Coordinates of C-alpha atoms in Angstrom, one line a residue:
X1 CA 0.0 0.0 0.0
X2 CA 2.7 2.0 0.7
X3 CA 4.5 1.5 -2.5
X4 CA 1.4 2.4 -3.8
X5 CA 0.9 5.8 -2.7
X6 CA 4.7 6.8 -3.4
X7 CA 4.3 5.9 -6.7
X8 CA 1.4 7.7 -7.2
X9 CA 3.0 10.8 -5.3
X10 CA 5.6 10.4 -7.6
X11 CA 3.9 10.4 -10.5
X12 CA 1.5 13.3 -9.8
X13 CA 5.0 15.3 -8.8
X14 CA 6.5 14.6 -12.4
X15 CA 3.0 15.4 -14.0
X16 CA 3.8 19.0 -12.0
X17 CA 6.7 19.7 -13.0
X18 CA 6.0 18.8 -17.0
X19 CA 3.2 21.3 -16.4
X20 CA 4.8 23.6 -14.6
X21 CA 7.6 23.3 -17.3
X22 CA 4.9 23.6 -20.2
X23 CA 3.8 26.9 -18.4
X24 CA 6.7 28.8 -18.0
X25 CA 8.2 28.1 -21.7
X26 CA 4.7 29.2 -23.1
X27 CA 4.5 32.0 -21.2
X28 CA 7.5 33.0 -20.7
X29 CA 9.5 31.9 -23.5
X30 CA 6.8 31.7 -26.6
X31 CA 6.7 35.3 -28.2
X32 CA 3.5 35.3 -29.6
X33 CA 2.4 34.8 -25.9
X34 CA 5.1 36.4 -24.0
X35 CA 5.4 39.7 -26.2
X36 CA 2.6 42.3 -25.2
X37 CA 1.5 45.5 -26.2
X38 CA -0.5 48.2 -27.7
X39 CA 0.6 48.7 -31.3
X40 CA -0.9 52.1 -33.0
X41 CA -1.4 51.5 -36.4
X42 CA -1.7 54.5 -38.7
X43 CA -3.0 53.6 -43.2
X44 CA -4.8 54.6 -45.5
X45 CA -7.3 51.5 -45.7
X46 CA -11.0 52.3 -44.5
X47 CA -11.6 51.4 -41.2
X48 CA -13.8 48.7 -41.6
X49 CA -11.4 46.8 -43.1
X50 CA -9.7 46.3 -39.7
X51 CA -12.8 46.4 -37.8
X52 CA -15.0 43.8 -39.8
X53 CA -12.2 41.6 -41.8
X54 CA -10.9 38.5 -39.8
X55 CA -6.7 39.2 -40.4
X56 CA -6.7 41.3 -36.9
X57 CA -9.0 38.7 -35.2
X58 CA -6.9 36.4 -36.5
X59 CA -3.9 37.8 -35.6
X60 CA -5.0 38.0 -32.0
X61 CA -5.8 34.2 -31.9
X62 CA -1.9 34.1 -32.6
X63 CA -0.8 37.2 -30.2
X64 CA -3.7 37.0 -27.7
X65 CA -1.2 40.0 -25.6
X66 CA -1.1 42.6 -28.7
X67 CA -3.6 44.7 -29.6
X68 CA -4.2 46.8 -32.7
X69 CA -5.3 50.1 -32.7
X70 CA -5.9 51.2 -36.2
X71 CA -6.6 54.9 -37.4
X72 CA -7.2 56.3 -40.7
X73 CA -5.4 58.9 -42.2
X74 CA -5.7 61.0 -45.8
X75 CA -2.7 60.8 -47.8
X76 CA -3.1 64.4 -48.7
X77 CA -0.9 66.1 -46.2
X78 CA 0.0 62.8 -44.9
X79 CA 3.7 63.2 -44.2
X80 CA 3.6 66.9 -42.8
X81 CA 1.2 65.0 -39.9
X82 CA 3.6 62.3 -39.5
X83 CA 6.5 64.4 -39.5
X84 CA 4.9 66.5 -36.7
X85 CA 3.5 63.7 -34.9
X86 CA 7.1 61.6 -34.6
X87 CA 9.0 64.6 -33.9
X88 CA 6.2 65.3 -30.9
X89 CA 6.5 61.8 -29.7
X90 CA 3.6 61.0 -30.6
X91 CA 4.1 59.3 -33.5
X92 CA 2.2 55.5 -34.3
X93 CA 4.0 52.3 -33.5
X94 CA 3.7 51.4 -37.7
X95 CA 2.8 53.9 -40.4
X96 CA 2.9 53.9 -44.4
X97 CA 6.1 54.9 -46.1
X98 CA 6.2 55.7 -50.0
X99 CA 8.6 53.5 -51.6
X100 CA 10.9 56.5 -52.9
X101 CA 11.3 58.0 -49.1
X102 CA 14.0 55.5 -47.5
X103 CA 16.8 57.5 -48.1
X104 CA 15.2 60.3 -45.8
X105 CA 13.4 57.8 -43.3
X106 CA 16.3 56.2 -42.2
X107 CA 16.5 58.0 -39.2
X108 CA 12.8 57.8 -38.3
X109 CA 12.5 53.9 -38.6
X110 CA 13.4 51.1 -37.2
X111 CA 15.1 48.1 -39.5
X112 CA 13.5 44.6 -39.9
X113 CA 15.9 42.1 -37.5
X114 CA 17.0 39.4 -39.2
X115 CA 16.0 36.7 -36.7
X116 CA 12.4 37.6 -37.9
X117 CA 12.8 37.6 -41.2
X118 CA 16.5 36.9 -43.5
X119 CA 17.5 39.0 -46.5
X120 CA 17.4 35.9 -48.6
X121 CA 13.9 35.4 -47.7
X122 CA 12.9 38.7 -48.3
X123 CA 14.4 38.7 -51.5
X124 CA 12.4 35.6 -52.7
X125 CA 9.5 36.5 -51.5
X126 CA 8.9 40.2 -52.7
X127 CA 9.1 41.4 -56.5
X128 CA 12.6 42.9 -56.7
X129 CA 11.1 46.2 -57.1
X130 CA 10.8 45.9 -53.7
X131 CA 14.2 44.9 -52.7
X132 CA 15.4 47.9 -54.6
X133 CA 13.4 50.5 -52.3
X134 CA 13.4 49.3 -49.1
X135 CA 16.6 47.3 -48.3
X136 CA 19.3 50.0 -48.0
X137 CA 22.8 49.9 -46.3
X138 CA 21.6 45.9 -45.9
X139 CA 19.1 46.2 -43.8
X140 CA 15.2 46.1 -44.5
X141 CA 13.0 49.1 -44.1
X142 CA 9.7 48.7 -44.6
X143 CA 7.7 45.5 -46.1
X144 CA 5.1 46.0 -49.1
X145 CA 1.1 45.1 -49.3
X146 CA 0.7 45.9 -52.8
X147 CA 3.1 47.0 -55.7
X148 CA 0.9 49.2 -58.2
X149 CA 2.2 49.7 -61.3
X150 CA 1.3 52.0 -64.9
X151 CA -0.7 50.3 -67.3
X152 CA -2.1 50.6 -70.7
X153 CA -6.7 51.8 -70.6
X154 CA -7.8 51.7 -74.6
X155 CA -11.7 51.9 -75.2
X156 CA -13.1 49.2 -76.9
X157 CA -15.1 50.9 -79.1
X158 CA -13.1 53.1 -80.6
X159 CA -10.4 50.7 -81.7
X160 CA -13.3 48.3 -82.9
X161 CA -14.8 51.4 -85.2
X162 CA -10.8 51.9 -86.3
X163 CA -10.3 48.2 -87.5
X164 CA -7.5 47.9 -84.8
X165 CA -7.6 44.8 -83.3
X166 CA -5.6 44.5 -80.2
X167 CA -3.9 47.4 -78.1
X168 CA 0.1 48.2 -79.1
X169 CA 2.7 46.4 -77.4
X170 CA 5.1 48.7 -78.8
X171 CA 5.7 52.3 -78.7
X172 CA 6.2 52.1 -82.6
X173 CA 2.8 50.2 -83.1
X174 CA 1.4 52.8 -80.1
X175 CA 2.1 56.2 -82.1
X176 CA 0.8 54.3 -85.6
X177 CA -2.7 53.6 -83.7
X178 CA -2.9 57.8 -82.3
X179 CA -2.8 58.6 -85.6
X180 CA -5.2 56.2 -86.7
X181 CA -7.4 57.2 -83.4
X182 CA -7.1 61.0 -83.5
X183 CA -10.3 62.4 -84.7
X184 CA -10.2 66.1 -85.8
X185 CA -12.8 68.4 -86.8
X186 CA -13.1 70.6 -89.7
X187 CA -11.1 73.3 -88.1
X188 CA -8.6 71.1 -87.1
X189 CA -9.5 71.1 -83.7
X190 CA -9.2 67.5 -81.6
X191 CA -12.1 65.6 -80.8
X192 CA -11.2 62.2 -80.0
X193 CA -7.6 62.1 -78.3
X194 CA -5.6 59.0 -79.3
X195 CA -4.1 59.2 -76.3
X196 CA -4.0 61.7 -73.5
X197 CA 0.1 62.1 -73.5
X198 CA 1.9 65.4 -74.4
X199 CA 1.5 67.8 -71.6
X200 CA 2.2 68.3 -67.5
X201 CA -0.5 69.6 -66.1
X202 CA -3.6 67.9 -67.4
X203 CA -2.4 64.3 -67.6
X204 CA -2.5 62.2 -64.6
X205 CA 0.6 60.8 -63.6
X206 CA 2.3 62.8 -66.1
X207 CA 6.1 62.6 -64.0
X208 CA 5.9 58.7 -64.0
X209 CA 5.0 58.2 -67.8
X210 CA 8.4 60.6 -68.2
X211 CA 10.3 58.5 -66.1
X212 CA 9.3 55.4 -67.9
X213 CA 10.0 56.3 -71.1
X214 CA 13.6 57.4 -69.3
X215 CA 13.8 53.7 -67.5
X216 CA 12.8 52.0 -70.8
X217 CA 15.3 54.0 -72.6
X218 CA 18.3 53.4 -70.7
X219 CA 18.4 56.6 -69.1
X220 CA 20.7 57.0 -66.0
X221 CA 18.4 59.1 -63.4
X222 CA 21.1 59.1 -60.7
X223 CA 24.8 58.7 -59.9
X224 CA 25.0 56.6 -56.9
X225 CA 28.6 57.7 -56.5
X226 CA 27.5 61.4 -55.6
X227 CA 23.9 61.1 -55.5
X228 CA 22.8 63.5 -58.2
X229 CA 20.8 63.6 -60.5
X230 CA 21.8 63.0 -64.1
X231 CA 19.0 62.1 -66.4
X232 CA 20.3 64.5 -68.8
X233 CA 23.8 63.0 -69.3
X234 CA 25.0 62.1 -73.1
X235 CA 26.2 58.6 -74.1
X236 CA 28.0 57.0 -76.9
X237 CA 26.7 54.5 -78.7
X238 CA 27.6 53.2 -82.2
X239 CA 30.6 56.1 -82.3
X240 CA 27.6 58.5 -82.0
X241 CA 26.4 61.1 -78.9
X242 CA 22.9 60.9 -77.9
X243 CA 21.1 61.8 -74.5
X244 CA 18.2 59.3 -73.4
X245 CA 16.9 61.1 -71.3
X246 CA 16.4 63.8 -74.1
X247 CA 15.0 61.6 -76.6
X248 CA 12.0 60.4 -73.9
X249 CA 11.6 63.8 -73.4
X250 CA 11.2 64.8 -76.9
X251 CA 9.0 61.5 -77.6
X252 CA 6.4 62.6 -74.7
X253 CA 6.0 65.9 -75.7
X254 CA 5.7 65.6 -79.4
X255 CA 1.8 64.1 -78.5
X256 CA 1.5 67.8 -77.9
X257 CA 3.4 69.3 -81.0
X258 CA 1.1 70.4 -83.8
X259 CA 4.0 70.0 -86.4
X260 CA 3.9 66.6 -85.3
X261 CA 2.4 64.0 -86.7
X262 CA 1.1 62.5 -83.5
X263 CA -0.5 65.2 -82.4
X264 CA -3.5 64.4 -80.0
X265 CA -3.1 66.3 -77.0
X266 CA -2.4 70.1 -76.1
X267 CA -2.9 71.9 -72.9
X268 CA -6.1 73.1 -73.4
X269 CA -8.1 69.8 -72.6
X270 CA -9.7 68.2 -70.0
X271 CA -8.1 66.4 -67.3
X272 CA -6.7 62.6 -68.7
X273 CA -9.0 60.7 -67.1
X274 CA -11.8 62.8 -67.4
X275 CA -11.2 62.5 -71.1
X276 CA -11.3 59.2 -71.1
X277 CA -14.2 58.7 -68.6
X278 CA -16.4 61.2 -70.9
X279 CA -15.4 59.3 -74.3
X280 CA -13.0 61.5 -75.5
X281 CA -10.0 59.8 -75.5
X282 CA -8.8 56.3 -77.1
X283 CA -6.7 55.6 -74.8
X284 CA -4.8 56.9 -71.4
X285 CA -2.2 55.5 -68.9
X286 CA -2.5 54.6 -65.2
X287 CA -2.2 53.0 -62.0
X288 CA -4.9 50.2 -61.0
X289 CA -6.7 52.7 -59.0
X290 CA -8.5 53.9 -62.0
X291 CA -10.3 50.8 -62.5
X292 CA -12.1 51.8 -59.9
X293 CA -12.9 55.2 -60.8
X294 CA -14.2 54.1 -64.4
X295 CA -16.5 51.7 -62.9
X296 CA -18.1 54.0 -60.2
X297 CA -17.7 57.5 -63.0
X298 CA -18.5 55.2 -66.5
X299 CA -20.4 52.0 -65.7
X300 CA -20.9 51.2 -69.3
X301 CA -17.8 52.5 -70.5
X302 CA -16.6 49.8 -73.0
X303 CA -12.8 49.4 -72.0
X304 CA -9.7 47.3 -71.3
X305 CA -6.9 47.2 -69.6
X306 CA -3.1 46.3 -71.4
X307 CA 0.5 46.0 -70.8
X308 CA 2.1 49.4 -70.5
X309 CA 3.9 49.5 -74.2
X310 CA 7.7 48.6 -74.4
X311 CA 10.2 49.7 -76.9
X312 CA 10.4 46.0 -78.5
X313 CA 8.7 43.3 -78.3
X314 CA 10.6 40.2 -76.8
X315 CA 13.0 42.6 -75.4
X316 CA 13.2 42.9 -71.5
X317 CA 10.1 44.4 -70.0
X318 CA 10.3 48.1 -68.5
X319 CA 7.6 48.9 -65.8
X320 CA 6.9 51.7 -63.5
X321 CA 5.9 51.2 -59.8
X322 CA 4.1 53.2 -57.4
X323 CA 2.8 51.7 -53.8
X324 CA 3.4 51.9 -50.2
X325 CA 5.3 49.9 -47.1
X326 CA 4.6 49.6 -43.7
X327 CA 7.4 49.9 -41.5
X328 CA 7.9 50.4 -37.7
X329 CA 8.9 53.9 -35.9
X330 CA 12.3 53.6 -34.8
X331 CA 11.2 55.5 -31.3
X332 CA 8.2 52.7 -31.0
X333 CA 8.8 51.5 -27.8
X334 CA 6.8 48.1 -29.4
X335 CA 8.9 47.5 -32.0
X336 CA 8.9 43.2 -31.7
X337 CA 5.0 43.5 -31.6
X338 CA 4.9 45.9 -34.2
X339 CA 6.9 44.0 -36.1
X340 CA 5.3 40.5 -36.0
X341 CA 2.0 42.5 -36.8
X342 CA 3.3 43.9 -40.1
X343 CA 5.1 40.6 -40.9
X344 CA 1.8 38.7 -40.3
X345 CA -0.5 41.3 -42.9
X346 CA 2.6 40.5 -45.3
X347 CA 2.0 37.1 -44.9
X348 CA 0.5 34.7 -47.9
X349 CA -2.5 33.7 -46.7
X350 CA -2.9 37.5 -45.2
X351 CA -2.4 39.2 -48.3
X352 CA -4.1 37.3 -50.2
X353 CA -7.4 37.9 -48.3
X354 CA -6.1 42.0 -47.9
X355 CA -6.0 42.1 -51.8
X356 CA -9.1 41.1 -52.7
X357 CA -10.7 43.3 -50.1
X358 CA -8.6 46.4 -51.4
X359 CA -8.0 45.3 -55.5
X360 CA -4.5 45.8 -55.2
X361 CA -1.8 44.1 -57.2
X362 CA 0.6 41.7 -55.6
X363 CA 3.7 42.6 -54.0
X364 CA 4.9 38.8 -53.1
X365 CA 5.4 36.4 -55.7
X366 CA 3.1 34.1 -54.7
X367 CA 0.7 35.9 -54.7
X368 CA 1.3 37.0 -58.3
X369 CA 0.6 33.5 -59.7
X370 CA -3.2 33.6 -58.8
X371 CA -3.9 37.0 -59.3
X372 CA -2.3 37.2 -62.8
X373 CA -5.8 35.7 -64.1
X374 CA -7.9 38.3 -62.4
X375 CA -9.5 40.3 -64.9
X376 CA -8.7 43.8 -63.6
X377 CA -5.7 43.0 -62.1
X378 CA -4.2 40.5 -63.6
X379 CA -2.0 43.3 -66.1
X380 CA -0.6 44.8 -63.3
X381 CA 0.2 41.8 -61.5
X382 CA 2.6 40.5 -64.0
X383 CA 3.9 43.6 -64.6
X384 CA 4.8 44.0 -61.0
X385 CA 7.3 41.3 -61.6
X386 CA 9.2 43.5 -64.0
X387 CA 8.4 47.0 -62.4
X388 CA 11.2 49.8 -61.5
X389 CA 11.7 52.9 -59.7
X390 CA 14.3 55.0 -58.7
X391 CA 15.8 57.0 -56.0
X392 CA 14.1 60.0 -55.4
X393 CA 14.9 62.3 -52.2
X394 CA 12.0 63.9 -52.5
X395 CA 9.5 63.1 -54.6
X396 CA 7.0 65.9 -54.8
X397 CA 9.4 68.0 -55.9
X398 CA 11.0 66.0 -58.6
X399 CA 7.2 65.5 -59.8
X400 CA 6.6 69.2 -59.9
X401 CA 9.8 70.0 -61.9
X402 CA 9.1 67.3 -64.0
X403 CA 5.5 68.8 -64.7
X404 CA 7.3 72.2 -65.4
X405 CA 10.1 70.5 -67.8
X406 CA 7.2 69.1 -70.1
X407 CA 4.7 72.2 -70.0
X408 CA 8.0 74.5 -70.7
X409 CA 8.5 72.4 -73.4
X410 CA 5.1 72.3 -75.1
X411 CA 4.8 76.1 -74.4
X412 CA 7.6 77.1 -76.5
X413 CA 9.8 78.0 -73.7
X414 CA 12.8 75.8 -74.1
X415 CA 14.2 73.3 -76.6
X416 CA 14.1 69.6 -75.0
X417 CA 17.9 70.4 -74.0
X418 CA 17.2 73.5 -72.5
X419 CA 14.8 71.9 -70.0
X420 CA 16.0 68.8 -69.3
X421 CA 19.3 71.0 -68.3
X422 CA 16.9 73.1 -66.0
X423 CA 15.7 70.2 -64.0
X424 CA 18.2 68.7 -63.7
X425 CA 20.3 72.0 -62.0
X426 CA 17.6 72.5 -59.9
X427 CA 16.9 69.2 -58.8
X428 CA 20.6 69.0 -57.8
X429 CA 20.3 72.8 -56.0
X430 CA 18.1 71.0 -53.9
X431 CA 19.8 67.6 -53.2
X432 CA 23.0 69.5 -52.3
X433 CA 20.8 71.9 -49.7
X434 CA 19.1 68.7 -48.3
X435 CA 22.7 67.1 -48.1
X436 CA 20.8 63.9 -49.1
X437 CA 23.3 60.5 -50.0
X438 CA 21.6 57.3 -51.0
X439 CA 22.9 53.8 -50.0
X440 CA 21.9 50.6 -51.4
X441 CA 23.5 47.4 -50.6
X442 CA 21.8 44.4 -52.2
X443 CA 24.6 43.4 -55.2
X444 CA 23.8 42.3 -58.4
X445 CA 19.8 44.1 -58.2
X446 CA 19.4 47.5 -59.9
X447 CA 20.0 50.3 -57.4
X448 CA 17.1 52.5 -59.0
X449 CA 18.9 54.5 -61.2

């Protein structure tokens, strides 16, 4: 009997002490119980999507201890808040950051630790746009939702009353179909816009079609060996001189030229996508956001959506991003939490769902493969595999000088040379009075020049 009972006291001590053990590894050493917190959370996304979507629920079934505290902000005068809102101390725990802004972030956020996720992992889960932006001096800034991207819009209609069957692939096949799509009245005045491309002002996104055309030509935006700005340099090719950056130039604004024969487009018309909305235009470039738009604007608007036009066909693809990271305040005093919350919306099965609620394109790979079929989508998802940027220290003002160098242009105010010189010397006044330097470190990726 005796035996008995110490055996059983035995046992029941050993059945303690597993439990005991069980209890102070979960809680003490398993981080999605152990870390705790209130992470602030500032985006753009409506609210509901945080309030009614299951990825925060979820999230909490993981990280019962962390809680989200979401609050939406307007990205008109979005950085000014921010700016005064960190330097206050009052900043969020995770905020947005535009992909062109690491260079001038650095300071303000914290990087990704490696234990939580590696560099090679990063690089083969993300589109390399995204390696290009947001890993600098090899560390990771900020990890991408989305990766949007400028595509081709061409109205059905008017291509099927031309006889042209499919949209251009190439810029060549592009300016033959404006001139097949430009309607004119008797007085010579436009009607129907073959495409809304030419001008500063009016067109939507008129600073990312230029720097497309310069990406796709081979232009050299910057010189990462003293950090400015040299879109207007001349190379050699073939024995001869030629500037790139010139030629895109003078191939955007010529839409705008009446000596040209392309002419479609002058200063005097509506907004782009108002052009296109209202049927006045054949065809117009933009992000995925204006799918959107059309649908709520012109329901029964009979359009499609292409591949952004390359200089060749079979040639390597040229594309033009434009999205948003999350990354995590570098005075957050819940950086891990933060952290494994931004990591878990980046996540496969997270994304995935976050897409479809907000009709982005992908930013992971993965993701890629299923949406490429989506019928609004699906163009800029594959194209986000081939997308590009490039370093900009600030990129409001290189789209306003932009804006000016093509309306100077079109205005008779300078030659091509002439402004493309301007920009350039101004953009650099201001790089050298911002005492900016840019640092990448990933070899063998583009840098974003």
């Amino acid at each position: 009997m005796e035996i008995t009972k110490t055996k059983f006291i035995f046992l029941g001590a050993i059945i303690i002490f597993i439990l005991l053990g069980y209890l102070i590894y979960y809680y003490g050493f398993n981080p999605t119980v152990s870390v705790r917190g209130t992470v602030k959370v500032w985006g753009f996304d409506d609210e509901s999507i945080y309030k009614y979507s299951t990825f925060v629920k979820d999230f909490n079934g993981k990280y019962p201890n962390i809680t989200i505290q979401y609050t939406q902000k307007s990205p008109q005068n979005y950085e000014q808040e921010l700016l005064n809102a960190l330097a206050g101390g009052q900043g969020p725990d995770i905020f947005p950051v535009y992909h062109t802004w690491v260079p001038n972030y650095q300071d303000k956020i914290a990087s990704l630790p490696s234990s939580l996720m590696s560099l090679k992992e990063y690089n083969d889960t993300f589109v390399d746009v995204v390696i290009q932006d947001f890993v600098a001096d090899g560390n990771i800034w900020a990890l991408p939702l989305y990766v949007d991207n400028l595509a081709l819009y061409w109205n059905k209609d008017f291509f099927n009353a031309a006889g042209i069957a499919q949209p251009p692939a190439t810029w060549d096949k592009f300016l033959e179909a404006v001139k097949t799509l430009t309607v004119r009245s008797p007085d010579g005045n436009i009607v129907q816009a073959g495409a809304t491309l030419g001008t500063g002002a009016n067109v939507d996104y008129a600073s990312d079609i230029l720097s497309l055309l310069m990406l796709q030509n081979g232009t050299t935006m910057v010189d990462p060996r003293t950090s400015k700005l040299v879109f207007n340099n001349i190379q050699t090719e073939g024995g001869a001189d030629y500037s790139p950056g010139e030629d895109a130039l003078r191939f955007y604004t010529d839409f705008a030229n009446p000596q040209k024969g392309v002419y479609t487009w002058n200063s005097l018309m509506d907004n782009s996508m108002d052009a296109f909305l209202a049927g006045r235009a054949a065809m117009t470039i933009n992000y995925s956001s204006a799918v959107s738009e059309i649908s709520q604007k012109a329901p029964y608007l009979n359009f499609a959506i292409a591949p952004m036009p390359q200089i060749k066909e079979g040639g390597v693809a040229v594309n033009y991003a434009d999205y948003w990271g999350e990354a995590v305040g570098a005075a957050s005093k819940n950086q891990q939490a933060a952290w494994f919350f931004v990591l878990w919306r980046a996540g496969s099965d997270v994304q995935k769902n976050y897409l479809q609620l907000i009709k982005k394109p992908a930013s992971r790979r993965d993701a890629v493969t299923w949406q490429k079929d989506d019928p609004a989508l699906g163009v800029f998802a594959s194209q986000s595999l081939s997308a590009r940027s490039w370093l900009q220290f600030d990129h409001v003002a290189i789209s306003d000088t932009f804006t000016q160098m093509i309306d100077s242009v079109v205005a008779g105010q300078a030659t091509t040379g002439e402004a493309l010189d301007r920009a350039v010397n101004q953009l650099n006044a201001l790089v050298q009075q911002k005492g900016q330097s840019f640092k990448l470190s990933i070899p063998g990726l583009p840098s974003g020049l």
